[in-house]
mmCIF file of C-alpha atoms in Angstrom:
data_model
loop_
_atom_site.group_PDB
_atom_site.id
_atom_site.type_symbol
_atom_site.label_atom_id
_atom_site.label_comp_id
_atom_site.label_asym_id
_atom_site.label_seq_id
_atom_site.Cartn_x
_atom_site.Cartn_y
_atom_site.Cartn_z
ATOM 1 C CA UNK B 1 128.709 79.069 131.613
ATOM 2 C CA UNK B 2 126.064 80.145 128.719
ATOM 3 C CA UNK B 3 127.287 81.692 126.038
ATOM 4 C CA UNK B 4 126.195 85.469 126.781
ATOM 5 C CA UNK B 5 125.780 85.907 122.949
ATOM 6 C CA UNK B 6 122.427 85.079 120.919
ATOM 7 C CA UNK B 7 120.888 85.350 117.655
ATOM 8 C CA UNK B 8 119.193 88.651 116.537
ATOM 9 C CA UNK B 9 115.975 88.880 115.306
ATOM 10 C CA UNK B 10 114.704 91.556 112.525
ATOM 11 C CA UNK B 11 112.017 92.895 111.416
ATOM 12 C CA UNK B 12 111.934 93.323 107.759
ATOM 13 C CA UNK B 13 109.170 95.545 105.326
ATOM 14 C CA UNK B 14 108.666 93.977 102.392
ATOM 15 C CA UNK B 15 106.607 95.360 99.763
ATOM 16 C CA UNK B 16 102.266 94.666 99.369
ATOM 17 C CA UNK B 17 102.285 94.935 95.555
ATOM 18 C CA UNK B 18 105.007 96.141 93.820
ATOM 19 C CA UNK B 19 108.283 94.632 94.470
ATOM 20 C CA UNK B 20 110.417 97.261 93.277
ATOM 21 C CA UNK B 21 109.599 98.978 96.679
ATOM 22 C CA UNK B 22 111.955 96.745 98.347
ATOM 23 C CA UNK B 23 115.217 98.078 99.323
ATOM 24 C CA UNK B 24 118.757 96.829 98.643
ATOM 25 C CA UNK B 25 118.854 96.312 102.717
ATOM 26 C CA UNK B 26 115.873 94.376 102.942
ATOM 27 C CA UNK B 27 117.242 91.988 100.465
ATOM 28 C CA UNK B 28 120.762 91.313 101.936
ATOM 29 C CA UNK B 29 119.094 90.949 105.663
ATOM 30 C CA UNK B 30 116.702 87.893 103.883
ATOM 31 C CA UNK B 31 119.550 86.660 101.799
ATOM 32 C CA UNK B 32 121.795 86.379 104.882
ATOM 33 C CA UNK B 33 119.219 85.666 107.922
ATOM 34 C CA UNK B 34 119.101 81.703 108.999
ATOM 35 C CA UNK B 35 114.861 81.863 109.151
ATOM 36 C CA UNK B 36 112.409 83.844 107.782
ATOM 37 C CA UNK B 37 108.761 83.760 109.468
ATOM 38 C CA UNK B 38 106.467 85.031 107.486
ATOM 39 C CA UNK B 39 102.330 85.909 107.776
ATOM 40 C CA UNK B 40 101.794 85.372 104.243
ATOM 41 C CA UNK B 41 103.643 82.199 103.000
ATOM 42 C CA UNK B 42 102.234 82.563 99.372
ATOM 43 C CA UNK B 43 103.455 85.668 98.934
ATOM 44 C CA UNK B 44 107.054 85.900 100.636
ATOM 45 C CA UNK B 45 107.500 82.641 98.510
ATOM 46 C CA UNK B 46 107.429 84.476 95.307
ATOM 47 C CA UNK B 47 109.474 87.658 96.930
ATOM 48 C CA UNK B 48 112.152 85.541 97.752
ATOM 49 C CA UNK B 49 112.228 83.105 94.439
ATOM 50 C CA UNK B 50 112.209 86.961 92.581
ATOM 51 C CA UNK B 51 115.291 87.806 94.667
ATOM 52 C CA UNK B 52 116.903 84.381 94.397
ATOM 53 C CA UNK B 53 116.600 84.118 98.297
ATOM 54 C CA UNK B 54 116.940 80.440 99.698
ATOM 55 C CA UNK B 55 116.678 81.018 103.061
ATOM 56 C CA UNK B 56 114.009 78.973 105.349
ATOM 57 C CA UNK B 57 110.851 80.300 105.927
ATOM 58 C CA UNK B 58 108.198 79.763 108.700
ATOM 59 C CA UNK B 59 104.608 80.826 108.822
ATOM 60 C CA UNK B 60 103.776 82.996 111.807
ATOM 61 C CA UNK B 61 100.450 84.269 111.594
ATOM 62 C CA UNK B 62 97.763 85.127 114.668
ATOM 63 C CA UNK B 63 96.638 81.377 114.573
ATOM 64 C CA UNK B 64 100.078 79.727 115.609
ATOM 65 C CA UNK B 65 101.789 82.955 117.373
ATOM 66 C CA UNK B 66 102.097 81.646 120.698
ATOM 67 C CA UNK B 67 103.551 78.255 119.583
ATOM 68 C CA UNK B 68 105.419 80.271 116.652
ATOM 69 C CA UNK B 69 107.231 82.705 119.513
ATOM 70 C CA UNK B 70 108.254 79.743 121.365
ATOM 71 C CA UNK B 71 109.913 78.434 118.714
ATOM 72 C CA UNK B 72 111.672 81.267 117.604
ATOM 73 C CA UNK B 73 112.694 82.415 120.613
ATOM 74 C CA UNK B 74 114.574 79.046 121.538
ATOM 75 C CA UNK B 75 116.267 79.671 117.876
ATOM 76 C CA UNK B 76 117.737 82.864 119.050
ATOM 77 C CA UNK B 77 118.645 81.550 121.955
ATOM 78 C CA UNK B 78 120.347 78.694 120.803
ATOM 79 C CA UNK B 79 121.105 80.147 117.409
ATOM 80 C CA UNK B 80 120.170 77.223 115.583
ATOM 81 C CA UNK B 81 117.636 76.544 112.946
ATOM 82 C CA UNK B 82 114.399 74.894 113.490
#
């Protein structure tokens, strides 16, 4: 029998420009969450390194969303990392 219980994904705002627009909830959910995927690589990379994040990070951007999706979705299923 499969275990009826899988990961959960969220979606998380982070700020454009000023990172004191992030909220104390947005930090905890990245601090605690087993992958990040990200559209802008560059920039989450220096969010989380401010916030002393160390979770694993993806890029998911329109070029590699269908093989992205895949991926993810077999993570939540499995609740595993990559």
């Amino acid at each position: 029998m499969k275990n009826k219980y899988t990961g959960t994904l969220y979606i998380v705002p982070t700020p454009i420009g000023n990172l004191e627009d992030i909220t104390i909830r947005a930090i905890n959910t990245l601090k605690y969450v087993d992958l990040i995927a990200s559209e802008d690589t560059r920039n989450t990379k220096f969010l989380l390194k401010t916030f002393n994040i160390h979770t694993s990070m993806i890029s998911f951007c329109k070029y590699n969303e269908k093989e992205k999706t895949k991926k993810i979705i077999i993570i939540l299923k499995k609740k595993t990392l990559l």
